[in-house]
PDB file of C-alpha atoms in Angstrom:
ATOM      1  CA  MET A   1     106.863  87.187 190.100  1.00  0.00           C
ATOM      2  CA  ASN A   2     110.129  85.513 190.706  1.00  0.00           C
ATOM      3  CA  ARG A   3     109.212  81.523 192.330  1.00  0.00           C
ATOM      4  CA  LEU A   4     106.498  79.194 190.643  1.00  0.00           C
ATOM      5  CA  PHE A   5     105.906  76.034 193.119  1.00  0.00           C
ATOM      6  CA  HIS A   6     106.197  71.961 192.451  1.00  0.00           C
ATOM      7  CA  TYR A   7     104.052  70.158 195.377  1.00  0.00           C
ATOM      8  CA  THR A   8     105.641  66.909 195.342  1.00  0.00           C
ATOM      9  CA  SER A   9     106.021  63.028 198.135  1.00  0.00           C
ATOM     10  CA  LEU A  10     108.770  62.811 200.417  1.00  0.00           C
ATOM     11  CA  GLY A  11     109.809  59.877 197.456  1.00  0.00           C
ATOM     12  CA  GLY A  12     108.742  62.652 195.109  1.00  0.00           C
ATOM     13  CA  ILE A  13     112.628  65.251 196.778  1.00  0.00           C
ATOM     14  CA  LEU A  14     114.389  62.073 196.950  1.00  0.00           C
ATOM     15  CA  GLY A  15     114.283  61.315 192.562  1.00  0.00           C
ATOM     16  CA  VAL A  16     114.756  64.475 192.048  1.00  0.00           C
ATOM     17  CA  LEU A  17     117.823  65.840 193.520  1.00  0.00           C
ATOM     18  CA  ARG A  18     118.462  62.689 192.755  1.00  0.00           C
ATOM     19  CA  SER A  19     118.340  62.677 189.366  1.00  0.00           C
ATOM     20  CA  ARG A  20     118.440  66.266 189.111  1.00  0.00           C
ATOM     21  CA  SER A  21     115.088  66.445 187.835  1.00  0.00           C
ATOM     22  CA  LEU A  22     111.377  67.356 187.812  1.00  0.00           C
ATOM     23  CA  TRP A  23     109.569  64.706 185.805  1.00  0.00           C
ATOM     24  CA  ALA A  24     107.869  66.461 183.066  1.00  0.00           C
ATOM     25  CA  THR A  25     104.556  63.500 181.838  1.00  0.00           C
ATOM     26  CA  HIS A  26     102.946  62.699 178.751  1.00  0.00           C
ATOM     27  CA  ALA A  27      99.851  64.374 177.802  1.00  0.00           C
ATOM     28  CA  TYR A  28      97.496  61.938 177.639  1.00  0.00           C
ATOM     29  CA  TYR A  29      98.620  60.387 180.889  1.00  0.00           C
ATOM     30  CA  LEU A  30      97.636  63.543 183.439  1.00  0.00           C
ATOM     31  CA  ASN A  31      95.646  62.944 185.709  1.00  0.00           C
ATOM     32  CA  ASP A  32      92.652  64.794 183.667  1.00  0.00           C
ATOM     33  CA  ALA A  33      93.361  63.116 180.836  1.00  0.00           C
ATOM     34  CA  SER A  34      90.681  65.717 179.450  1.00  0.00           C
ATOM     35  CA  GLU A  35      92.950  68.739 179.165  1.00  0.00           C
ATOM     36  CA  PHE A  36      94.766  68.985 176.591  1.00  0.00           C
ATOM     37  CA  PHE A  37      91.984  68.119 174.312  1.00  0.00           C
ATOM     38  CA  HIS A  38      90.462  71.001 175.778  1.00  0.00           C
ATOM     39  CA  GLY A  39      91.813  73.684 174.297  1.00  0.00           C
ATOM     40  CA  LEU A  40      91.106  72.118 170.625  1.00  0.00           C
ATOM     41  CA  ASP A  41      87.121  71.596 171.327  1.00  0.00           C
ATOM     42  CA  PHE A  42      86.858  75.244 171.380  1.00  0.00           C
ATOM     43  CA  ALA A  43      88.869  75.226 167.706  1.00  0.00           C
ATOM     44  CA  LYS A  44      86.539  72.639 166.538  1.00  0.00           C
ATOM     45  CA  GLN A  45      83.954  74.500 167.489  1.00  0.00           C
ATOM     46  CA  VAL A  46      85.326  77.322 165.917  1.00  0.00           C
ATOM     47  CA  ALA A  47      85.594  75.672 162.275  1.00  0.00           C
ATOM     48  CA  GLY A  48      82.366  74.289 163.570  1.00  0.00           C
ATOM     49  CA  GLY A  49      80.072  78.156 163.907  1.00  0.00           C
ATOM     50  CA  ILE A  50      81.492  78.591 160.089  1.00  0.00           C
ATOM     51  CA  LEU A  51      80.583  75.610 158.455  1.00  0.00           C
ATOM     52  CA  MET A  52      76.467  76.111 159.174  1.00  0.00           C
ATOM     53  CA  GLU A  53      76.409  79.406 159.664  1.00  0.00           C
ATOM     54  CA  ASP A  54      78.652  80.889 157.228  1.00  0.00           C
ATOM     55  CA  ASP A  55      77.850  79.498 153.839  1.00  0.00           C
ATOM     56  CA  TYR A  56      80.323  82.482 151.986  1.00  0.00           C
ATOM     57  CA  LEU A  57      84.018  80.250 154.071  1.00  0.00           C
ATOM     58  CA  GLU A  58      82.179  76.390 153.816  1.00  0.00           C
ATOM     59  CA  ALA A  59      85.157  75.513 152.403  1.00  0.00           C
ATOM     60  CA  PHE A  60      88.076  77.560 154.746  1.00  0.00           C
ATOM     61  CA  GLY A  61      84.925  75.641 157.385  1.00  0.00           C
ATOM     62  CA  TRP A  62      85.874  72.943 156.082  1.00  0.00           C
ATOM     63  CA  ALA A  63      89.342  72.333 156.051  1.00  0.00           C
ATOM     64  CA  ILE A  64      90.071  73.707 159.502  1.00  0.00           C
ATOM     65  CA  ARG A  65      87.926  71.311 160.835  1.00  0.00           C
ATOM     66  CA  HIS A  66      88.989  68.123 158.802  1.00  0.00           C
ATOM     67  CA  GLY A  67      92.468  69.763 160.013  1.00  0.00           C
ATOM     68  CA  LEU A  68      91.783  70.003 163.630  1.00  0.00           C
ATOM     69  CA  GLU A  69      90.129  65.855 163.329  1.00  0.00           C
ATOM     70  CA  SER A  70      94.678  65.281 163.230  1.00  0.00           C
ATOM     71  CA  VAL A  71      95.702  67.190 165.827  1.00  0.00           C
ATOM     72  CA  SER A  72      97.073  65.278 168.842  1.00  0.00           C
ATOM     73  CA  ALA A  73      99.718  65.578 172.148  1.00  0.00           C
ATOM     74  CA  ASP A  74     102.288  62.927 170.567  1.00  0.00           C
ATOM     75  CA  ASP A  75     104.969  64.277 171.597  1.00  0.00           C
ATOM     76  CA  LEU A  76     104.128  66.357 173.792  1.00  0.00           C
ATOM     77  CA  TYR A  77     105.362  66.268 177.715  1.00  0.00           C
ATOM     78  CA  VAL A  78     104.126  68.385 180.576  1.00  0.00           C
ATOM     79  CA  ALA A  79     105.338  69.123 183.883  1.00  0.00           C
ATOM     80  CA  SER A  80     103.388  71.724 186.437  1.00  0.00           C
ATOM     81  CA  PHE A  81     104.196  73.902 188.492  1.00  0.00           C
ATOM     82  CA  SER A  82     102.233  76.786 190.367  1.00  0.00           C
ATOM     83  CA  GLU A  83     102.172  80.749 191.269  1.00  0.00           C
ATOM     84  CA  LYS A  84     101.202  79.997 194.892  1.00  0.00           C
ATOM     85  CA  ALA A  85     103.609  78.519 197.520  1.00  0.00           C
ATOM     86  CA  ASP A  86     101.370  76.030 200.427  1.00  0.00           C
ATOM     87  CA  LEU A  87      97.612  76.090 199.543  1.00  0.00           C
ATOM     88  CA  ARG A  88      95.794  74.311 200.726  1.00  0.00           C
ATOM     89  CA  SER A  89      94.296  72.790 197.434  1.00  0.00           C
ATOM     90  CA  GLN A  90      97.669  71.888 196.431  1.00  0.00           C
ATOM     91  CA  TRP A  91      98.640  69.497 199.601  1.00  0.00           C
ATOM     92  CA  ARG A  92      95.414  68.155 198.876  1.00  0.00           C
ATOM     93  CA  GLY A  93      95.383  67.602 195.555  1.00  0.00           C
ATOM     94  CA  TYR A  94      98.833  67.153 194.702  1.00  0.00           C
ATOM     95  CA  CYS A  95     100.038  65.255 198.125  1.00  0.00           C
ATOM     96  CA  PRO A  96      99.945  62.498 199.648  1.00  0.00           C
ATOM     97  CA  PRO A  97      98.198  63.151 203.324  1.00  0.00           C
ATOM     98  CA  GLY A  98     100.773  63.977 205.594  1.00  0.00           C
ATOM     99  CA  ALA A  99     103.623  63.101 204.044  1.00  0.00           C
ATOM    100  CA  GLY A 100     103.655  66.735 200.868  1.00  0.00           C
ATOM    101  CA  LEU A 101     106.485  68.606 199.992  1.00  0.00           C
ATOM    102  CA  CYS A 102     106.529  72.221 198.346  1.00  0.00           C
ATOM    103  CA  LEU A 103     109.611  72.681 195.732  1.00  0.00           C
ATOM    104  CA  GLY A 104     110.396  76.669 195.621  1.00  0.00           C
ATOM    105  CA  PHE A 105     112.034  77.138 191.772  1.00  0.00           C
ATOM    106  CA  GLU A 106     113.124  81.198 190.929  1.00  0.00           C
ATOM    107  CA  PHE A 107     111.014  81.651 187.840  1.00  0.00           C
ATOM    108  CA  ASP A 108     114.788  82.971 186.127  1.00  0.00           C
ATOM    109  CA  CYS A 109     116.040  79.455 186.132  1.00  0.00           C
ATOM    110  CA  LEU A 110     113.080  77.358 185.215  1.00  0.00           C
ATOM    111  CA  GLU A 111     113.121  80.613 181.566  1.00  0.00           C
ATOM    112  CA  GLU A 112     116.526  79.575 180.638  1.00  0.00           C
ATOM    113  CA  PHE A 113     116.530  76.423 180.735  1.00  0.00           C
ATOM    114  CA  CYS A 114     113.187  76.224 178.483  1.00  0.00           C
ATOM    115  CA  GLN A 115     115.007  78.624 176.668  1.00  0.00           C
ATOM    116  CA  SER A 116     118.718  76.837 176.891  1.00  0.00           C
ATOM    117  CA  ARG A 117     115.875  73.625 175.239  1.00  0.00           C
ATOM    118  CA  GLY A 118     113.060  74.238 172.709  1.00  0.00           C
ATOM    119  CA  TYR A 119     110.823  74.508 175.514  1.00  0.00           C
ATOM    120  CA  ARG A 120     107.518  76.658 176.775  1.00  0.00           C
ATOM    121  CA  LEU A 121     106.999  78.116 180.364  1.00  0.00           C
ATOM    122  CA  GLU A 122     103.866  79.577 179.827  1.00  0.00           C
ATOM    123  CA  GLN A 123     100.697  80.267 182.239  1.00  0.00           C
ATOM    124  CA  CYS A 124      97.567  78.359 182.272  1.00  0.00           C
ATOM    125  CA  ILE A 125      94.525  79.974 181.071  1.00  0.00           C
ATOM    126  CA  TYR A 126      90.992  79.401 182.515  1.00  0.00           C
ATOM    127  CA  GLU A 127      88.527  82.876 181.809  1.00  0.00           C
ATOM    128  CA  HIS A 128      86.195  80.783 179.092  1.00  0.00           C
ATOM    129  CA  ASP A 129      86.925  84.415 177.534  1.00  0.00           C
ATOM    130  CA  GLN A 130      90.195  84.515 177.044  1.00  0.00           C
ATOM    131  CA  GLN A 131      90.004  80.852 175.772  1.00  0.00           C
ATOM    132  CA  ILE A 132      87.619  81.925 173.393  1.00  0.00           C
ATOM    133  CA  GLN A 133      89.679  84.882 172.465  1.00  0.00           C
ATOM    134  CA  GLN A 134      93.259  83.128 172.326  1.00  0.00           C
ATOM    135  CA  VAL A 135      91.376  80.754 169.399  1.00  0.00           C
ATOM    136  CA  GLU A 136      89.194  82.582 167.211  1.00  0.00           C
ATOM    137  CA  SER A 137      92.449  84.607 166.896  1.00  0.00           C
ATOM    138  CA  LEU A 138      94.038  82.510 165.830  1.00  0.00           C
ATOM    139  CA  VAL A 139      91.913  81.562 163.759  1.00  0.00           C
ATOM    140  CA  THR A 140      91.421  84.808 161.847  1.00  0.00           C
ATOM    141  CA  GLN A 141      95.221  84.409 161.225  1.00  0.00           C
ATOM    142  CA  CYS A 142      94.790  81.023 159.582  1.00  0.00           C
ATOM    143  CA  PHE A 143      92.394  82.612 156.584  1.00  0.00           C
ATOM    144  CA  GLU A 144      94.477  85.815 156.667  1.00  0.00           C
ATOM    145  CA  ARG A 145      97.110  82.650 155.061  1.00  0.00           C
ATOM    146  CA  PHE A 146      94.203  80.973 153.534  1.00  0.00           C
ATOM    147  CA  PRO A 147      93.284  81.139 149.714  1.00  0.00           C
ATOM    148  CA  LYS A 148      89.953  83.823 149.316  1.00  0.00           C
ATOM    149  CA  PRO A 149      87.162  82.794 147.153  1.00  0.00           C
ATOM    150  CA  ALA A 150      86.943  83.949 143.806  1.00  0.00           C
ATOM    151  CA  PHE A 151      84.117  86.793 145.026  1.00  0.00           C
ATOM    152  CA  ALA A 152      84.207  89.711 146.873  1.00  0.00           C
ATOM    153  CA  ARG A 153      81.300  88.410 149.655  1.00  0.00           C
ATOM    154  CA  SER A 154      79.289  91.847 148.219  1.00  0.00           C
ATOM    155  CA  ASP A 155      79.299  90.396 145.018  1.00  0.00           C
ATOM    156  CA  TYR A 156      78.363  86.327 147.084  1.00  0.00           C
ATOM    157  CA  GLU A 157      75.160  87.801 148.337  1.00  0.00           C
ATOM    158  CA  LYS A 158      74.217  88.872 145.316  1.00  0.00           C
ATOM    159  CA  LEU A 159      74.661  84.963 143.225  1.00  0.00           C
ATOM    160  CA  ASN A 160      70.593  83.241 143.357  1.00  0.00           C
ATOM    161  CA  SER A 161      71.068  79.794 145.106  1.00  0.00           C
ATOM    162  CA  LYS A 162      71.707  77.883 142.362  1.00  0.00           C
ATOM    163  CA  GLY A 163      75.164  80.426 141.891  1.00  0.00           C
ATOM    164  CA  ARG A 164      76.351  80.411 145.247  1.00  0.00           C
ATOM    165  CA  VAL A 165      76.710  76.692 145.576  1.00  0.00           C
ATOM    166  CA  ASN A 166      78.613  76.510 142.407  1.00  0.00           C
ATOM    167  CA  ALA A 167      80.788  79.140 143.293  1.00  0.00           C
ATOM    168  CA  ASN A 168      81.185  76.616 146.822  1.00  0.00           C
ATOM    169  CA  ILE A 169      82.083  73.836 145.458  1.00  0.00           C
ATOM    170  CA  ASP A 170      84.812  75.606 143.461  1.00  0.00           C
ATOM    171  CA  TYR A 171      86.180  77.145 146.363  1.00  0.00           C
ATOM    172  CA  ARG A 172      85.822  73.638 148.191  1.00  0.00           C
ATOM    173  CA  LEU A 173      87.431  72.076 144.291  1.00  0.00           C
ATOM    174  CA  SER A 174      90.535  74.887 144.420  1.00  0.00           C
ATOM    175  CA  THR A 175      91.594  74.893 147.991  1.00  0.00           C
ATOM    176  CA  SER A 176      90.885  70.826 148.840  1.00  0.00           C
ATOM    177  CA  GLU A 177      92.413  69.460 145.132  1.00  0.00           C
ATOM    178  CA  GLY A 178      93.042  72.409 143.251  1.00  0.00           C
ATOM    179  CA  PRO A 179      95.842  75.383 141.943  1.00  0.00           C
ATOM    180  CA  ASP A 180      95.589  76.932 146.208  1.00  0.00           C
ATOM    181  CA  LYS A 181      95.925  73.299 148.002  1.00  0.00           C
ATOM    182  CA  PRO A 182      99.762  74.012 148.754  1.00  0.00           C
ATOM    183  CA  GLN A 183      98.341  76.866 149.885  1.00  0.00           C
ATOM    184  CA  ALA A 184      95.797  76.193 151.738  1.00  0.00           C
ATOM    185  CA  ASP A 185      97.250  72.799 153.684  1.00  0.00           C
ATOM    186  CA  ALA A 186     100.523  75.014 153.954  1.00  0.00           C
ATOM    187  CA  ALA A 187      97.552  77.671 156.259  1.00  0.00           C
ATOM    188  CA  VAL A 188      96.079  74.707 157.783  1.00  0.00           C
ATOM    189  CA  ASP A 189      98.833  72.818 159.218  1.00  0.00           C
ATOM    190  CA  TRP A 190      99.545  76.407 160.458  1.00  0.00           C
ATOM    191  CA  LEU A 191      96.231  76.059 162.652  1.00  0.00           C
ATOM    192  CA  CYS A 192      96.717  73.326 164.258  1.00  0.00           C
ATOM    193  CA  ALA A 193     100.759  73.859 165.001  1.00  0.00           C
ATOM    194  CA  GLU A 194      99.541  76.559 166.701  1.00  0.00           C
ATOM    195  CA  ILE A 195      96.033  74.969 168.666  1.00  0.00           C
ATOM    196  CA  SER A 196      98.563  72.333 169.815  1.00  0.00           C
ATOM    197  CA  LYS A 197     100.815  74.937 171.056  1.00  0.00           C
ATOM    198  CA  LEU A 198      98.529  76.219 172.221  1.00  0.00           C
ATOM    199  CA  ALA A 199      95.519  73.504 174.274  1.00  0.00           C
ATOM    200  CA  PRO A 200      97.648  72.293 176.962  1.00  0.00           C
ATOM    201  CA  LEU A 201      97.510  75.500 178.812  1.00  0.00           C
ATOM    202  CA  PHE A 202      94.141  75.716 178.613  1.00  0.00           C
ATOM    203  CA  LYS A 203      92.203  74.603 182.622  1.00  0.00           C
ATOM    204  CA  ASN A 204      88.657  74.806 183.056  1.00  0.00           C
ATOM    205  CA  GLU A 205      87.921  77.721 185.342  1.00  0.00           C
ATOM    206  CA  GLY A 206      86.781  75.491 188.363  1.00  0.00           C
ATOM    207  CA  PHE A 207      90.657  74.773 188.809  1.00  0.00           C
ATOM    208  CA  HIS A 208      91.614  78.678 188.797  1.00  0.00           C
ATOM    209  CA  GLU A 209      92.909  78.161 192.775  1.00  0.00           C
ATOM    210  CA  GLU A 210      96.105  76.601 191.204  1.00  0.00           C
ATOM    211  CA  SER A 211      96.700  79.627 188.662  1.00  0.00           C
ATOM    212  CA  GLU A 212      99.160  77.092 187.349  1.00  0.00           C
ATOM    213  CA  TRP A 213     101.600  77.809 184.637  1.00  0.00           C
ATOM    214  CA  ARG A 214     103.521  74.692 182.722  1.00  0.00           C
ATOM    215  CA  ILE A 215     106.897  73.710 180.814  1.00  0.00           C
ATOM    216  CA  VAL A 216     105.811  72.441 177.770  1.00  0.00           C
ATOM    217  CA  ALA A 217     108.347  69.772 175.804  1.00  0.00           C
ATOM    218  CA  LYS A 218     107.087  69.395 172.420  1.00  0.00           C
ATOM    219  CA  GLU A 219     109.381  66.826 171.139  1.00  0.00           C
ATOM    220  CA  PRO A 220     111.839  66.566 174.038  1.00  0.00           C
ATOM    221  CA  ARG A 221     115.182  65.844 173.410  1.00  0.00           C
ATOM    222  CA  GLU A 222     114.612  63.858 177.193  1.00  0.00           C
ATOM    223  CA  LEU A 223     114.924  59.236 177.303  1.00  0.00           C
ATOM    224  CA  VAL A 224     110.775  58.781 177.459  1.00  0.00           C
ATOM    225  CA  GLN A 225     111.005  57.060 180.515  1.00  0.00           C
ATOM    226  CA  PHE A 226     107.966  54.655 182.184  1.00  0.00           C
ATOM    227  CA  ARG A 227     105.970  54.700 185.228  1.00  0.00           C
ATOM    228  CA  ALA A 228     103.817  52.537 186.935  1.00  0.00           C
ATOM    229  CA  SER A 229     100.400  54.421 187.452  1.00  0.00           C
ATOM    230  CA  SER A 230      97.588  52.898 189.247  1.00  0.00           C
ATOM    231  CA  SER A 231      96.109  51.231 185.677  1.00  0.00           C
ATOM    232  CA  TYR A 232      98.381  51.684 183.357  1.00  0.00           C
ATOM    233  CA  LEU A 233     102.139  53.429 182.734  1.00  0.00           C
ATOM    234  CA  ALA A 234     102.777  57.029 182.338  1.00  0.00           C
ATOM    235  CA  PRO A 235     105.395  57.847 180.194  1.00  0.00           C
ATOM    236  CA  TYR A 236     107.471  61.069 181.453  1.00  0.00           C
ATOM    237  CA  ILE A 237     110.770  62.312 180.928  1.00  0.00           C
ATOM    238  CA  GLU A 238     113.611  63.935 183.136  1.00  0.00           C
ATOM    239  CA  LEU A 239     114.064  67.338 182.490  1.00  0.00           C
ATOM    240  CA  GLU A 240     117.315  68.152 183.973  1.00  0.00           C
ATOM    241  CA  MET A 241     116.925  71.072 185.384  1.00  0.00           C
ATOM    242  CA  LEU A 242     119.220  71.300 188.136  1.00  0.00           C
ATOM    243  CA  SER A 243     122.612  70.792 187.040  1.00  0.00           C
ATOM    244  CA  GLY A 244     124.334  73.102 183.584  1.00  0.00           C
ATOM    245  CA  VAL A 245     122.118  76.513 183.108  1.00  0.00           C
ATOM    246  CA  ALA A 246     119.017  75.831 185.953  1.00  0.00           C
ATOM    247  CA  VAL A 247     121.638  74.491 188.863  1.00  0.00           C
ATOM    248  CA  SER A 248     120.588  76.487 191.155  1.00  0.00           C
ATOM    249  CA  ALA A 249     116.812  76.361 190.152  1.00  0.00           C
ATOM    250  CA  LEU A 250     116.253  75.527 193.826  1.00  0.00           C
ATOM    251  CA  ARG A 251     115.247  77.963 196.773  1.00  0.00           C
ATOM    252  CA  GLU A 252     113.268  76.668 199.505  1.00  0.00           C
ATOM    253  CA  VAL A 253     111.591  73.417 200.347  1.00  0.00           C
ATOM    254  CA  ILE A 254     107.726  74.240 202.090  1.00  0.00           C
ATOM    255  CA  VAL A 255     107.222  70.403 204.642  1.00  0.00           C
ATOM    256  CA  GLY A 256     103.309  70.766 204.311  1.00  0.00           C
ATOM    257  CA  PRO A 257     101.065  69.606 206.803  1.00  0.00           C
ATOM    258  CA  ASN A 258     102.768  66.339 208.642  1.00  0.00           C
ATOM    259  CA  PRO A 259     102.142  64.481 212.184  1.00  0.00           C
ATOM    260  CA  ASN A 260     106.337  64.329 212.400  1.00  0.00           C
ATOM    261  CA  GLN A 261     106.241  67.890 210.424  1.00  0.00           C
ATOM    262  CA  HIS A 262     109.035  68.534 212.264  1.00  0.00           C
ATOM    263  CA  ARG A 263     110.862  65.593 212.487  1.00  0.00           C
ATOM    264  CA  CYS A 264     110.464  65.541 208.208  1.00  0.00           C
ATOM    265  CA  GLU A 265     111.489  69.500 208.818  1.00  0.00           C
ATOM    266  CA  SER A 266     114.676  68.455 210.758  1.00  0.00           C
ATOM    267  CA  SER A 267     115.655  65.200 207.454  1.00  0.00           C
ATOM    268  CA  ILE A 268     114.400  66.993 205.408  1.00  0.00           C
ATOM    269  CA  LYS A 269     117.763  70.088 205.396  1.00  0.00           C
ATOM    270  CA  MET A 270     119.591  66.682 206.325  1.00  0.00           C
ATOM    271  CA  LEU A 271     119.197  65.973 202.679  1.00  0.00           C
ATOM    272  CA  LEU A 272     119.387  69.422 201.000  1.00  0.00           C
ATOM    273  CA  ASP A 273     123.201  69.125 202.535  1.00  0.00           C
ATOM    274  CA  SER A 274     123.806  65.473 201.085  1.00  0.00           C
ATOM    275  CA  PHE A 275     123.863  66.869 197.299  1.00  0.00           C
ATOM    276  CA  GLY A 276     126.242  70.120 199.133  1.00  0.00           C
ATOM    277  CA  LEU A 277     122.635  72.220 198.448  1.00  0.00           C
ATOM    278  CA  GLY A 278     122.421  73.490 201.897  1.00  0.00           C
ATOM    279  CA  ASN A 279     121.452  76.985 200.948  1.00  0.00           C
ATOM    280  CA  VAL A 280     117.832  75.677 199.905  1.00  0.00           C
ATOM    281  CA  GLU A 281     115.694  77.235 202.706  1.00  0.00           C
ATOM    282  CA  VAL A 282     113.726  75.017 204.280  1.00  0.00           C
ATOM    283  CA  LYS A 283     109.807  76.276 206.157  1.00  0.00           C
ATOM    284  CA  VAL A 284     107.117  74.430 208.115  1.00  0.00           C
ATOM    285  CA  SER A 285     103.349  74.942 206.600  1.00  0.00           C
ATOM    286  CA  PRO A 286     102.046  76.445 208.898  1.00  0.00           C
ATOM    287  CA  LEU A 287      98.006  75.606 208.157  1.00  0.00           C
ATOM    288  CA  PRO A 288      95.954  73.762 210.232  1.00  0.00           C
ATOM    289  CA  PHE A 289      95.339  71.196 207.641  1.00  0.00           C
ATOM    290  CA  ASN A 290      94.966  67.337 209.221  1.00  0.00           C
ATOM    291  CA  SER A 291      94.809  64.775 206.610  1.00  0.00           C
ATOM    292  CA  TRP A 292      95.791  61.158 207.881  1.00  0.00           C
TER     293      TRP A 292
END
């Protein structure tokens, strides 16, 4: 894969070129506000299953379920791209009618930019089974770090009901208040950090056609700014992607379905020339899609 594509408006490309940046929106203020919590809910379900179904690991299940309640999207910003150029659903969903553009960025330049900032460029995960597998793998790794029960499972299962209750209480106290608490807390903190990285990449299977990639910026160094949305102010940061290591990142612009498509094409070429980007290829979409 050589390029990733960002769908935007005519005003959007003006903002990109003037600031030499793309906007990354706070995760709480994405178009679908539930996206971040989609992955987090999976993790809570796994923890809940341990609590309900495995008495032997009840203290572990309780610890991770309790810890996941503190996971949030604070200081987490997201910029979205698609693997696919000139996609009808993207024109419809992310561009104003008759005035959309698709900006093609060199993948290697985006990746180098992210590495220079300590940010992540990763592919979204749509398949439900793969999402479950990813979360279960993290929970398994967390348990490897977590203090183990005093009894082996085989010995625990030989205990009577009272003995099991006492063993569970001892395990819970040891990991929540006693000598094993530092190790337990460190394991749960690790899991929460990993889940907070994974959650922004989980999307509903119904959106798989978008083939989305995301830049995920945790605790960014950029100044937080605000833009007006329909009913609230959305916090965002500017990722300066057209300077420094990513100066040549923008490689093409596709003019979407448009009642004045060729006039728009001409104006985009003039705009790019004025910013010293005359080498960026400009195309027009051949899609027969009328949205105006």
